[in-house]
Every structure is written in C-alpha cells, then in structure tokens.
Short mmCIF file of C-alpha atoms and ligand atoms in Angstrom, two decimals:
data_model
loop_
_atom_site.label_atom_id
_atom_site.label_comp_id
_atom_site.label_asym_id
_atom_site.label_seq_id
_atom_site.Cartn_x
_atom_site.Cartn_y
_atom_site.Cartn_z
CA MET A 1 210.71 109.69 46.49
CA ARG A 2 208.89 112.39 44.58
CA ILE A 3 206.56 113.30 42.05
CA VAL A 4 207.37 115.47 39.69
CA THR A 5 204.56 115.98 37.32
CA VAL A 6 204.82 117.50 33.72
CA SER A 7 201.75 119.16 31.83
CA ASN A 8 201.44 121.74 29.31
CA ARG A 9 199.82 123.89 31.72
CA LEU A 10 200.89 124.99 35.45
CA PRO A 11 198.01 124.43 37.75
CA VAL A 12 197.75 128.05 38.48
CA VAL A 13 196.25 131.48 36.33
CA ILE A 14 199.17 134.21 36.18
CA ASP A 15 197.84 137.76 35.43
CA ARG A 16 197.49 141.52 35.93
CA ARG A 17 195.38 142.48 38.50
CA ASP A 18 195.97 146.49 39.21
CA ASP A 19 198.86 146.88 37.42
CA ALA A 20 200.54 144.05 39.24
CA TRP A 21 200.95 140.36 38.57
CA ALA A 22 198.54 138.08 40.60
CA ILE A 23 198.55 134.34 41.10
CA ARG A 24 195.74 132.16 41.75
CA PRO A 25 195.00 128.10 41.44
CA GLY A 26 193.57 126.54 38.71
CA ALA A 27 190.53 124.69 38.64
CA GLY A 28 190.03 121.52 37.05
CA GLY A 29 189.88 117.91 37.60
CA LEU A 30 193.75 117.15 37.37
CA VAL A 31 194.81 120.27 39.58
CA THR A 32 191.78 118.58 42.36
CA ALA A 33 193.24 115.26 41.81
CA LEU A 34 197.11 115.96 41.99
CA ALA A 35 197.96 118.67 44.06
CA PRO A 36 197.21 117.00 47.16
CA LEU A 37 199.30 113.93 46.04
CA LEU A 38 202.18 116.44 45.55
CA ARG A 39 201.69 117.88 48.88
CA ARG A 40 201.85 114.93 50.46
CA TRP A 41 204.44 112.88 48.84
CA GLY A 42 206.15 116.37 48.18
CA GLY A 43 206.99 116.78 44.61
CA VAL A 44 207.06 119.04 41.54
CA TRP A 45 204.77 120.22 39.04
CA ILE A 46 206.19 121.66 35.56
CA GLY A 47 204.72 123.31 32.73
CA TRP A 48 204.18 126.36 30.77
CA PRO A 49 202.62 129.58 32.74
CA GLY A 50 200.33 130.71 30.14
CA ILE A 51 201.99 133.98 29.56
CA ASP A 52 205.15 135.10 27.55
CA GLU A 53 206.68 137.76 30.23
CA PHE A 54 206.86 135.02 32.92
CA GLU A 55 210.46 135.56 33.17
CA ASN A 56 210.37 139.16 34.83
CA ALA A 57 211.29 138.85 38.62
CA ASP A 58 207.58 139.40 39.71
CA THR A 59 206.42 136.32 38.32
CA GLN A 60 209.02 134.29 39.27
CA ARG A 61 208.79 135.35 42.91
CA LEU A 62 204.60 134.49 42.27
CA LEU A 63 205.88 130.97 41.05
CA ALA A 64 207.76 130.77 44.03
CA GLU A 65 205.46 131.60 46.84
CA PHE A 66 202.45 129.90 45.13
CA GLY A 67 205.05 126.47 45.69
CA ARG A 68 205.78 127.70 49.04
CA SER A 69 202.50 128.08 50.28
CA GLU A 70 201.01 124.75 48.74
CA GLY A 71 203.66 122.46 49.53
CA TYR A 72 205.34 121.53 46.58
CA GLU A 73 207.66 123.39 43.74
CA LEU A 74 206.41 124.80 40.68
CA ARG A 75 208.91 125.20 37.77
CA ALA A 76 208.23 127.13 34.74
CA VAL A 77 208.94 126.37 30.81
CA SER A 78 209.37 129.43 28.60
CA LEU A 79 207.98 129.04 25.44
CA THR A 80 207.87 132.28 22.75
CA ALA A 81 205.36 133.33 21.04
CA ASP A 82 206.17 131.41 18.14
CA GLU A 83 206.78 128.07 19.88
CA CYS A 84 203.38 128.57 21.22
CA ASN A 85 202.13 128.58 17.93
CA GLY A 86 203.49 125.98 16.16
CA PHE A 87 203.30 123.88 19.53
CA TYR A 88 200.46 124.20 20.69
CA HIS A 89 197.85 126.11 18.37
CA GLY A 90 199.52 123.89 15.29
CA TYR A 91 200.76 120.73 16.16
CA CYS A 92 198.48 119.81 19.66
CA ASN A 93 195.33 121.73 18.01
CA GLU A 94 195.06 121.22 14.60
CA ILE A 95 197.20 117.81 14.01
CA ILE A 96 196.66 115.62 17.33
CA TRP A 97 193.28 116.69 18.89
CA PRO A 98 191.71 116.13 15.43
CA LEU A 99 192.95 113.01 14.38
CA PHE A 100 193.00 111.60 17.86
CA HIS A 101 189.06 112.55 18.06
CA ASP A 102 188.87 110.63 14.82
CA LEU A 103 188.56 113.82 13.07
CA GLU A 104 191.16 113.54 10.28
CA SER A 105 189.67 115.66 7.88
CA ARG A 106 190.43 118.74 10.38
CA CYS A 107 193.48 117.80 10.37
CA ASN A 108 196.47 120.47 8.92
CA PHE A 109 199.64 118.74 8.44
CA VAL A 110 202.15 121.30 8.37
CA PRO A 111 205.58 119.54 8.67
CA ASP A 112 206.87 122.70 10.63
CA TYR A 113 204.57 122.09 13.36
CA TRP A 114 206.53 118.76 14.14
CA THR A 115 210.19 120.54 13.78
CA VAL A 116 208.76 123.23 16.56
CA TYR A 117 207.50 120.38 18.33
CA LEU A 118 210.61 118.53 18.73
CA ALA A 119 212.35 121.81 20.17
CA VAL A 120 209.52 122.59 22.91
CA LYS A 121 209.47 118.72 23.94
CA ARG A 122 213.17 119.00 24.80
CA LYS A 123 212.20 122.36 26.77
CA PHE A 124 209.89 120.41 28.65
CA ALA A 125 212.64 117.55 29.19
CA ASP A 126 215.74 120.44 30.15
CA VAL A 127 213.34 121.71 32.78
CA THR A 128 212.36 117.89 34.24
CA GLN A 129 216.11 116.93 33.92
CA GLN A 130 217.35 119.66 36.26
CA ALA A 131 214.32 119.37 38.78
CA ILE A 132 214.30 115.33 39.47
CA GLY A 133 216.25 113.49 41.22
CA PRO A 134 217.58 109.55 41.06
CA ASP A 135 214.60 108.35 42.59
CA ASP A 136 211.62 110.83 41.65
CA PHE A 137 208.65 109.41 39.78
CA VAL A 138 208.03 110.92 36.73
CA TRP A 139 204.47 111.26 35.53
CA VAL A 140 203.58 113.39 32.30
CA GLN A 141 200.28 114.43 31.56
CA ASP A 142 198.58 114.61 28.05
CA TYR A 143 198.93 114.82 24.35
CA HIS A 144 200.71 117.61 24.14
CA LEU A 145 203.70 115.82 25.52
CA MET A 146 204.00 112.35 24.29
CA GLY A 147 207.66 112.41 23.28
CA VAL A 148 208.82 114.06 26.31
CA GLY A 149 210.17 110.57 28.08
CA ARG A 150 211.82 109.45 24.86
CA VAL A 151 214.18 112.71 25.08
CA LEU A 152 214.83 111.55 28.72
CA ARG A 153 215.22 107.99 28.18
CA SER A 154 217.73 109.26 25.20
CA ARG A 155 219.65 111.39 27.78
CA GLY A 156 220.18 108.63 29.70
CA ILE A 157 217.45 109.57 32.41
CA ALA A 158 216.55 105.84 34.16
CA ASN A 159 213.67 107.25 36.74
CA LYS A 160 210.56 105.67 36.18
CA MET A 161 208.37 107.40 34.18
CA GLY A 162 204.63 107.53 33.23
CA PHE A 163 201.98 108.82 31.40
CA PHE A 164 198.63 109.24 31.17
CA LEU A 165 196.61 109.82 27.99
CA HIS A 166 193.29 112.46 28.79
CA ILE A 167 191.94 112.18 25.19
CA PRO A 168 190.97 108.89 23.14
CA PHE A 169 193.52 106.81 21.62
CA PRO A 170 192.58 106.27 17.69
CA PRO A 171 192.43 103.16 15.59
CA PRO A 172 195.32 102.52 13.17
CA ASP A 173 193.31 103.39 9.91
CA THR A 174 193.36 107.15 11.60
CA PHE A 175 196.20 107.23 13.31
CA CYS A 176 198.46 105.77 10.24
CA LYS A 177 198.01 109.10 8.68
CA LEU A 178 200.19 111.07 10.84
CA PRO A 179 203.01 111.55 8.90
CA TRP A 180 205.27 110.94 12.12
CA ARG A 181 203.40 107.78 13.65
CA SER A 182 206.43 105.42 14.32
CA GLU A 183 208.35 108.54 16.37
CA VAL A 184 204.87 109.39 18.08
CA LEU A 185 204.40 105.76 18.90
CA GLU A 186 208.02 105.22 19.94
CA GLY A 187 207.72 107.96 22.30
CA LEU A 188 205.15 106.88 24.25
CA LEU A 189 206.59 103.26 24.76
CA SER A 190 209.11 104.87 26.55
CA TYR A 191 207.36 105.24 29.68
CA ASP A 192 207.49 102.30 31.84
CA ILE A 193 203.23 102.73 31.87
CA VAL A 194 201.08 104.08 30.19
CA GLY A 195 197.51 104.73 31.52
CA PHE A 196 194.49 105.13 28.96
CA GLN A 197 190.93 106.39 30.01
CA THR A 198 188.98 103.15 28.55
CA PRO A 199 189.75 99.47 27.25
CA ARG A 200 188.70 101.12 23.45
CA ASP A 201 192.21 102.97 23.98
CA VAL A 202 194.50 100.57 25.12
CA GLU A 203 192.84 98.53 22.02
CA ASN A 204 193.41 101.08 19.62
CA PHE A 205 196.85 101.63 20.81
CA SER A 206 198.05 97.86 20.63
CA ASP A 207 196.46 97.66 17.26
CA CYS A 208 198.77 100.41 16.54
CA VAL A 209 201.75 98.50 17.60
CA ARG A 210 200.93 95.35 16.27
CA LYS A 211 200.87 96.97 12.52
CA LEU A 212 203.38 99.48 12.70
CA MET A 213 206.45 97.60 14.90
CA PRO A 214 205.25 93.76 14.03
CA ARG A 215 208.43 92.41 15.64
CA THR A 216 206.83 93.76 19.45
CA ARG A 217 206.01 90.84 22.24
CA ARG A 218 202.63 91.68 23.90
CA GLN A 219 201.72 89.82 26.87
CA HIS A 220 198.80 90.02 29.48
CA ARG A 221 199.49 90.51 32.66
CA GLY A 222 196.80 90.74 35.52
CA LYS A 223 194.91 93.80 34.00
CA MET A 224 197.91 95.45 32.02
CA LEU A 225 199.03 94.61 28.53
CA ARG A 226 203.27 94.55 28.99
CA VAL A 227 204.82 95.79 25.45
CA THR A 228 208.28 94.75 25.09
CA ARG A 229 210.66 96.08 22.40
CA SER A 230 214.12 96.47 22.07
CA GLY A 231 214.91 95.22 25.68
CA ARG A 232 212.12 97.64 27.01
CA THR A 233 208.66 97.18 28.66
CA CYS A 234 206.25 99.56 28.87
CA ALA A 235 203.12 98.64 30.78
CA LEU A 236 199.50 99.95 29.15
CA GLY A 237 196.19 99.86 31.17
CA THR A 238 192.73 101.31 31.69
CA PHE A 239 192.56 103.87 34.56
CA PRO A 240 189.04 106.54 33.87
CA ILE A 241 189.68 109.37 35.24
CA GLY A 242 186.71 110.35 38.00
CA ILE A 243 185.75 113.61 39.75
CA ASP A 244 185.78 114.68 43.38
CA TYR A 245 182.32 113.28 44.07
CA ALA A 246 181.99 114.45 47.78
CA GLU A 247 183.05 118.00 46.43
CA TRP A 248 180.15 118.35 43.74
CA ALA A 249 177.85 116.39 45.60
CA GLY A 250 178.34 118.53 48.84
CA GLY A 251 178.60 121.71 46.74
CA ALA A 252 175.00 121.14 45.19
CA ALA A 253 173.25 120.67 48.48
CA VAL A 254 174.81 123.64 50.03
CA PRO A 255 171.99 126.31 51.31
CA ALA A 256 173.19 128.81 48.01
CA VAL A 257 173.07 126.63 45.62
CA SER A 258 169.48 125.36 46.68
CA GLN A 259 167.90 128.60 46.75
CA ARG A 260 169.33 129.54 43.22
CA VAL A 261 167.85 125.87 42.06
CA ARG A 262 164.30 127.48 43.51
CA GLN A 263 164.56 130.35 42.06
CA LEU A 264 165.16 129.16 38.66
CA ARG A 265 162.53 126.84 38.93
CA GLU A 266 160.15 129.59 39.58
CA GLU A 267 161.93 131.43 36.43
CA MET A 268 161.24 128.50 34.01
CA GLN A 269 157.60 127.71 35.06
CA GLY A 270 157.56 124.13 35.24
CA LEU A 271 159.39 123.18 32.23
CA GLN A 272 161.55 120.55 32.12
CA ILE A 273 164.91 121.68 31.47
CA LEU A 274 167.50 119.63 29.54
CA LEU A 275 171.19 121.25 30.03
CA GLY A 276 173.81 120.89 27.82
CA ILE A 277 177.54 122.27 29.10
CA ASP A 278 180.21 122.21 26.62
CA ARG A 279 183.21 124.00 25.57
CA LEU A 280 183.40 125.33 21.77
CA ASP A 281 184.70 122.34 20.64
CA TYR A 282 183.36 120.25 17.43
CA THR A 283 184.21 117.10 19.29
CA LYS A 284 181.69 117.98 21.65
CA GLY A 285 178.61 117.70 19.16
CA VAL A 286 176.69 121.28 19.41
CA PRO A 287 175.25 121.12 16.25
CA TYR A 288 174.13 117.82 15.87
CA ARG A 289 172.40 117.72 19.48
CA LEU A 290 170.61 121.29 18.55
CA LYS A 291 169.34 118.99 15.06
CA ALA A 292 168.33 116.46 17.57
CA ILE A 293 166.06 119.03 19.68
CA ARG A 294 164.65 120.46 16.29
CA LEU A 295 163.98 116.88 15.36
CA ALA A 296 162.09 115.95 18.69
CA LEU A 297 160.26 119.34 18.52
CA GLN A 298 159.03 118.63 15.28
CA ARG A 299 158.18 114.88 15.76
CA PHE A 300 156.59 115.34 19.12
CA PRO A 301 154.30 118.25 19.44
CA GLU A 302 153.77 117.35 23.02
CA LEU A 303 157.22 118.78 23.85
CA HIS A 304 156.11 122.06 22.79
CA LYS A 305 155.68 124.10 26.06
CA ALA A 306 157.11 121.29 27.93
CA ILE A 307 160.95 121.20 27.73
CA THR A 308 163.62 123.84 27.46
CA LEU A 309 167.42 123.10 26.33
CA LEU A 310 169.83 125.22 28.43
CA GLN A 311 172.66 125.14 26.39
CA VAL A 312 175.95 126.87 28.27
CA VAL A 313 178.80 127.05 25.24
CA VAL A 314 182.47 128.23 27.16
CA PRO A 315 184.28 130.18 24.75
CA SER A 316 187.52 128.53 23.52
CA ARG A 317 189.87 128.71 21.03
CA GLU A 318 188.48 131.76 19.51
CA GLY A 319 190.83 133.18 17.73
CA VAL A 320 191.11 129.92 15.57
CA PRO A 321 188.97 130.59 12.01
CA GLU A 322 187.29 126.58 12.73
CA TYR A 323 185.64 127.22 16.47
CA GLN A 324 184.49 130.83 15.16
CA ASP A 325 182.52 129.19 12.23
CA LEU A 326 181.32 126.45 15.00
CA LYS A 327 180.14 129.72 16.94
CA ALA A 328 178.66 131.33 13.91
CA GLU A 329 176.80 127.47 13.01
CA ILE A 330 175.54 127.06 17.18
CA GLU A 331 173.88 130.71 16.69
CA ARG A 332 172.43 129.93 13.21
CA LEU A 333 170.85 126.72 14.27
CA VAL A 334 169.60 128.07 18.04
CA THR A 335 168.06 131.22 16.06
CA GLN A 336 166.65 129.10 13.31
CA ILE A 337 165.15 126.52 16.17
CA ASN A 338 164.00 129.31 18.21
CA GLY A 339 162.37 130.87 15.35
CA GLU A 340 160.56 128.00 14.26
CA PHE A 341 158.98 127.47 17.62
CA THR A 342 158.93 129.88 20.13
CA GLN A 343 155.63 131.09 21.44
CA PRO A 344 154.92 133.38 23.64
CA GLY A 345 155.91 132.82 27.15
CA TRP A 346 158.02 129.90 25.91
CA VAL A 347 161.56 129.85 24.32
CA PRO A 348 162.87 126.13 23.28
CA ILE A 349 166.29 127.26 23.65
CA HIS A 350 168.27 129.07 25.94
CA HIS A 351 171.75 129.60 24.73
CA VAL A 352 174.84 130.95 26.98
CA PHE A 353 177.58 131.58 25.51
CA ARG A 354 180.21 132.43 28.26
CA SER A 355 181.88 130.37 31.16
CA ILE A 356 179.60 130.75 34.29
CA ASP A 357 180.40 130.47 37.87
CA ARG A 358 180.79 127.64 39.83
CA GLU A 359 177.50 128.10 41.92
CA GLU A 360 175.89 128.37 38.42
CA LEU A 361 177.22 125.70 37.50
CA LEU A 362 176.14 123.53 40.63
CA ALA A 363 172.35 124.98 40.08
CA TYR A 364 172.41 124.16 37.03
CA TYR A 365 173.31 120.72 36.97
CA ARG A 366 171.31 120.57 40.43
CA LEU A 367 168.06 121.97 38.36
CA ALA A 368 168.62 119.70 35.02
CA ASP A 369 165.85 116.95 34.24
CA VAL A 370 167.74 115.75 31.75
CA ALA A 371 171.59 116.41 30.83
CA LEU A 372 172.28 116.10 27.10
CA VAL A 373 176.21 115.02 26.86
CA THR A 374 176.42 113.90 23.46
CA PRO A 375 180.11 114.22 21.98
CA LEU A 376 181.16 112.94 18.93
CA LYS A 377 183.93 111.59 20.44
CA ASP A 378 185.63 112.13 24.12
CA GLY A 379 188.48 110.46 26.17
CA MET A 380 185.94 110.70 29.27
CA ASN A 381 183.79 114.15 29.59
CA LEU A 382 184.07 114.82 33.28
CA VAL A 383 180.26 116.80 32.73
CA ALA A 384 178.67 113.87 32.48
CA LYS A 385 180.20 112.64 36.16
CA GLU A 386 179.42 115.85 37.51
CA TYR A 387 175.84 116.25 36.47
CA CYS A 388 175.13 112.93 38.14
CA ALA A 389 176.90 113.59 41.24
CA CYS A 390 174.81 116.88 41.71
CA GLN A 391 171.85 114.80 40.78
CA VAL A 392 171.16 114.70 45.06
CA ASP A 393 167.71 114.84 44.33
CA GLY A 394 168.09 111.94 42.36
CA ASN A 395 165.78 112.43 39.49
CA GLY A 396 168.05 113.16 36.22
CA VAL A 397 168.38 111.57 33.59
CA LEU A 398 171.93 111.09 31.62
CA ILE A 399 171.10 111.05 27.89
CA LEU A 400 174.98 109.93 26.91
CA SER A 401 176.79 109.83 23.60
CA GLU A 402 178.46 105.99 23.13
CA PHE A 403 181.82 107.59 21.99
CA ALA A 404 182.08 109.43 25.49
CA GLY A 405 184.89 107.26 27.28
CA ALA A 406 182.64 107.52 30.55
CA ALA A 407 179.98 105.46 28.40
CA GLU A 408 182.18 102.71 30.01
CA GLN A 409 181.37 103.39 33.35
CA LEU A 410 178.20 104.87 32.76
CA LYS A 411 176.20 102.29 30.17
CA HIS A 412 174.13 100.74 33.44
CA GLY A 413 172.09 103.43 34.23
CA ALA A 414 172.77 106.22 31.47
CA VAL A 415 170.24 106.34 28.12
CA LEU A 416 173.37 105.65 25.50
CA VAL A 417 172.66 107.22 22.04
CA ASN A 418 174.60 107.86 18.69
CA PRO A 419 175.13 111.70 18.37
CA TYR A 420 174.86 111.12 14.71
CA ASP A 421 171.88 109.45 14.50
CA LEU A 422 169.08 112.17 15.07
CA ASP A 423 166.22 109.96 15.16
CA THR A 424 167.66 108.04 18.51
CA VAL A 425 168.47 111.22 19.94
CA ALA A 426 165.13 113.12 19.31
CA GLU A 427 163.44 109.62 20.58
CA ALA A 428 165.87 109.38 23.76
CA ILE A 429 164.93 113.05 24.75
CA ARG A 430 160.80 112.11 24.19
CA LYS A 431 161.49 108.90 26.31
CA ALA A 432 163.78 110.49 29.31
CA VAL A 433 161.31 113.56 29.44
CA ALA A 434 158.49 111.08 30.20
CA MET A 435 160.04 108.90 32.42
CA THR A 436 158.80 108.96 35.83
CA LYS A 437 160.37 109.33 39.30
CA HIS A 438 159.84 105.67 39.41
CA GLN A 439 161.79 104.75 36.43
CA ARG A 440 164.46 107.90 36.83
CA ARG A 441 165.75 107.26 40.80
CA PRO A 442 167.46 103.87 40.58
CA ALA A 443 169.30 104.62 37.36
CA MET A 444 170.85 107.89 38.65
CA ARG A 445 171.28 106.24 41.68
CA ARG A 446 173.33 103.54 40.21
CA LEU A 447 175.32 106.09 37.87
CA ARG A 448 176.07 108.04 41.42
CA LYS A 449 177.51 104.86 42.98
CA VAL A 450 179.97 104.07 40.39
CA ILE A 451 181.02 107.63 40.17
CA GLU A 452 181.11 107.99 43.67
CA LYS A 453 183.20 105.01 44.13
CA GLU A 454 185.47 105.30 41.10
CA ASN A 455 185.95 109.10 41.82
CA VAL A 456 189.69 111.15 41.07
CA TYR A 457 191.21 109.78 44.34
CA TRP A 458 190.78 106.39 43.03
CA TRP A 459 191.78 106.82 39.71
CA LEU A 460 194.93 108.11 41.50
CA ASN A 461 195.75 105.35 43.60
CA GLN A 462 194.82 103.04 40.90
CA TYR A 463 197.45 104.70 38.92
CA MET A 464 199.73 104.90 41.44
CA ARG A 465 199.27 100.99 42.50
CA ALA A 466 200.19 99.95 38.87
CA CYS A 467 203.36 102.22 38.97
CA GLY A 468 203.85 100.26 42.32
CA LEU A 469 203.85 103.77 44.50
CA SER A 470 200.85 103.17 46.65
CA ALA A 471 200.68 106.63 48.47
CA PRO A 472 201.95 106.24 52.29
CA GLY A 473 198.89 106.47 54.35
CA GLU A 474 196.55 106.59 51.63
CA ALA A 475 192.65 106.70 52.06
CA ALA A 476 191.40 104.87 49.01
CA ASN A 477 188.41 107.15 47.76
CA SER A 478 188.50 110.15 49.64
CA PRO A 479 191.08 113.91 49.11
CA ALA A 480 193.70 114.91 51.75
CA LYS A 481 191.55 118.18 52.29
CA PRO A 482 187.87 119.63 53.83
CA PRO A 483 185.44 119.63 51.45
CA ALA A 484 184.81 122.97 49.34
CA THR A 485 181.63 124.94 49.59
CA ALA A 486 180.02 127.35 47.37
CA ASP A 487 180.92 130.32 49.34
CA ALA A 488 184.57 129.76 48.25
CA PRO A 489 186.08 132.48 46.49
CA PRO A 490 185.36 131.89 42.61
CA PRO A 491 187.87 129.52 40.95
CA VAL A 492 189.18 130.11 37.70
CA VAL A 493 187.43 128.22 35.19
CA GLU A 494 190.24 126.12 33.34
CA ILE A 495 189.57 123.38 30.96
CA SER A 496 192.25 120.89 30.09
CA GLY A 497 191.68 121.14 26.45
CA LEU A 498 191.45 124.68 26.15
C1 GDG B 501 189.85 116.52 28.52
C2 GDG B 501 188.85 115.57 27.90
C3 GDG B 501 188.45 114.71 29.84
C4 GDG B 501 182.63 123.96 31.49
N1 GDG B 501 181.81 124.65 31.63
C5 GDG B 501 182.26 125.39 32.38
C6 GDG B 501 183.04 124.70 33.51
N2 GDG B 501 183.39 123.84 32.95
C7 GDG B 501 183.94 122.26 33.51
C8 GDG B 501 183.30 121.47 33.67
C9 GDG B 501 184.48 120.14 33.89
C10 GDG B 501 185.32 120.25 32.31
O1 GDG B 501 185.20 121.88 32.28
C11 GDG B 501 185.12 120.28 30.91
O2 GDG B 501 185.87 118.92 31.59
P1 GDG B 501 185.82 117.65 30.23
O3 GDG B 501 186.07 116.20 30.73
O4 GDG B 501 184.22 117.78 29.88
O5 GDG B 501 186.16 118.32 28.83
P2 GDG B 501 187.80 118.76 28.24
O6 GDG B 501 187.95 120.01 28.70
O7 GDG B 501 187.60 118.45 26.72
O8 GDG B 501 188.79 117.45 29.16
C12 GDG B 501 188.13 115.15 28.13
C13 GDG B 501 189.31 115.43 30.29
O9 GDG B 501 190.21 115.79 29.68
C14 GDG B 501 189.97 114.67 31.71
O10 GDG B 501 190.64 114.20 31.45
O11 GDG B 501 187.57 113.83 30.70
O12 GDG B 501 187.62 113.90 27.83
O13 GDG B 501 188.69 115.73 26.37
O14 GDG B 501 185.19 119.80 34.50
O15 GDG B 501 183.03 121.59 35.19
N3 GDG B 501 183.37 125.14 34.92
C15 GDG B 501 182.95 126.48 35.18
N4 GDG B 501 182.18 126.86 34.17
C16 GDG B 501 181.89 126.51 32.94
O16 GDG B 501 181.10 127.66 32.83
N5 GDG B 501 182.96 126.76 36.04
#
C-alpha cells in the first residue's frame, strides 16, 4: 500500500533562475507533515505545479529528479490559464473561501466558475486514477478539491479514500447559500473518512447533512460520527492540525536567533512588543485588530511609550481588487494611528508588508511579549501555535480569537477574545501587557505542553489510525528526520491559503 496525496499545489516551487528552471521544496505545515509519511511508505503527491509552462521537458525532468531525491513521486496536473482563473481564483477564492469563513457577502456566485471547477476536478481525478494501484490509500487535501473523490467513485474506483478540510465548515444557514450545496455534500460523503479541524466543523457538516439529506443515517462510534447514505458510510472526525514543535522550539533557541532577539530588544528600547503575523486576507481580521490597538491607546495612556505593535502582513492574491482594498485599508489605519500617537522616539505600529525569512520570523516569535492572533474565522491558525513553540523563555502571552480553530485546544492558557468586540480586545491588550512573569509563565507552559504533544506527527498518526492505517514503526509524536537549524537554506514561504 502507498499513500497517494492530492492537493491543489505540489509541495515544490518551480521558477526560473539564471535562465534555467529550478525546483525547490515548498515549506509549510502540510509539506513537513506529509513528506516523511510519503518517504516512509512510498507514495505519490499529485497537484498543480504552480506554473503554466510545466509541460516543457526541463520541468518534467526536474519533477522526476526531485521525486527520486525525496523518495516519493510527484505527478503534475496541467491547468490552462483559463482553468486557473475559473477554478482557483473564481470557484476557490471567490466562493468557497469566503463562504466557508462565514463571509457570504463577499462571495461572487458566478455559474461559470462551477463549470470550470467540474472540468478541473476531472483533471485531478484523471491523474489520480493513472497513479493509483488497487491497494493505495488516496488522501485528498482541502477545500479546492472536495469533489475529486466522487469523480473517482463514479468511475468505479473502490480504493480507501480520505479527505481533510483545513478551513472551517460553515453552519447550514451559510452553507445552504451555495448554489451547488448538494453536490458538494455528496462529494464529501464519497470518501471513507472526512477529517475536520474542530468539533464545531463536524457539527456544522452534520447539521448540513441533516438539513439537506434527511434520509441519511447518523451514528456515533467512538470519537467518529458515521454517516450512511445509499449504502455507503463515511466517517467524520476531528483532527486538529499541529506544527513540528521540536523544529520551531529548536530553531528559536539557536545562537543566531538569540543574537537577533538581543539586537531587536536593544532597538526596541524596553518597549513591550505586540506581534501580528498574517497573510493579507480579510479573514485574518487585521483592520479590527488595528482599531482595537487605537482604542487601547485612547483609553489607556499608560500604554504610550510602553508598547509597540510589530505587524507583519504577507502579500497574497495581490492582483485581486478586494485584497488591494484591504491593503489600502490597513495602510490607512496604520498611518492614522501612528499620526495620532507617535512621539519623538516612539512609534506605536511597525508595519512590515512583505514576507520575512524564517530566521527573522523565529526571532519575532521569540521576541514578542504578546501575540495578537485575532482572525474573524480560521480553520486552525498555525501562527498561534508557532508563537508559543518559540516562546522558549516562557514569558509571552497569547491573545487568541475564539473563532480560530486553535482556540479549542488552547482555550486554557490563551486570552480568548471576540475579534469584533473592540472594547474587550483593547482591555485584553491592557491586561496582557500588565501581566507579571508569575502570571504569564504557567499559562505559556500549559500552551506549550498541548502544542508539543498534539504536534503535526500526532495529527497525522491520529488520522491514519482512524483510517485503520497506522504507520509501521511510527514514533507517535516525533519526526523521522533531523531537526532543522536556523542555518539551513532559506525555505520558500508557502502559505496554504495563498
Ligand atoms: C490554512 C488555514 C490552517 C506567515 N508569514 C510568514 C510565514 N508565514 C507562515 C506561518 C504559518 C503559515 O504561514 C500561516 O498558516 P496559518 O495556519 O496561520 O494560515 P493559512 O495560510 O490561512 O492556512 C488555517 C492551515 O491551513 C493549516 O491547516 O491553520 O486555518 O486557513 O506557518 O509561519 N512564514 C515565513 N515568513 C513569513 O513572513 N517564513
């Protein structure tokens, strides 16, 4: 048996360097988690390579070479520019992404997007069908490809198939606005197992099934909910994705990062540092966060010259007008707030609009006295977990949105807030800044313990066990690879929602 994983993007970045095509491994939680599994079990990763010209001989050769050196095979799905537009930019980013984050007013329900999606999911199914043997386990990742399993079933493929949704699943009132709601539900029920980030998502999915498919049987077995329809059973379960804790904690403690933290501390002249790290996306709640900072500075003058917000926004989907508007709104708010409160020698907000390299990210995480992770809705939010893992000195405070999936695991230890409630967020900031080391340390210790135990390998093992596929010789919570150091070559910044 091999694992055949299917995701929108292949776990590599292919680009032109000095007039020649080059391939590099992608970074990010999914690659870190799945690559060792594929290496150990042998497997195939199927996805779009991220470029249109991939069919040229050079890039085909690069994919083959990369596969040989990594120990698993890469198979590319070729998409035309029109397909990328209708499927990825349209169906995925203008419909499913906002809808599943409860932001239906941002949806653009263009019928053609669905038509293109149907063609694209058939392409993914074609490549998958060619790649699998009768015993292989097919594991499809995330919202882009919910319907691939159903296409395969319709072609008589009987392999064990699983799906994992990285983003939230919305409640019925929201989900039912989707013109193709029944097709999407039926698509998901074609898998043997569907994994969600939180119990909230399983409950929402189950409520949608109850509402739209009343003749479906639902039955709890252990931690799983089994849904049976037309003789086929699909098991639903909660599998909160984790991070490679050892890698983050180890990376934050290497001498180069410690040195950078000392340097930044000197530059920040004793200020408490509040940190925000977000992809440019309206779900991440950056404008609300900035308004909460403004309110905190208006209400609590003792915060002046005592705190500074270091807000990193990573460019994403930059060609899309809505994202340009969001960028402009963030810039306007930062300018207004800095204009209102800056004094000689003190700026309340440092705004970084670019992606930062891993060593700098590790230093920011370790440096920050308070992390502000306040998405309006989020499947999990790995930034919250990475921040805590990097708090090797144990003095940080995590302010976390109750609407992030991570809140379920981190509610004991984090300061939970409703990101829309500016009063409460402003008050949480004041309290967090005033907390003593004695108050901070036990809470951070608790958070780190959960994140260390329920790490990305734990996530993988839980999922595999639920599929009846425990990895041979698996070490429950540990990677099958040496920990990376901050001296490793800079990884590519790849964020799954991009
Ligand atoms: C989706 C779901 C779910 C960010 N800035 C930089 C940088 N990053 C890295 C972080 C982190 C990742 O990007 C962001 O992950 P999130 O989980 O916060 O968010 P999404 O991209 O929306 O991911 C989410 C996730 O899937 C996994 O299931 O948690 O809910 O939306 O890893 O470290 N990395 C570097 N420089 C940056 O400037 N190097």
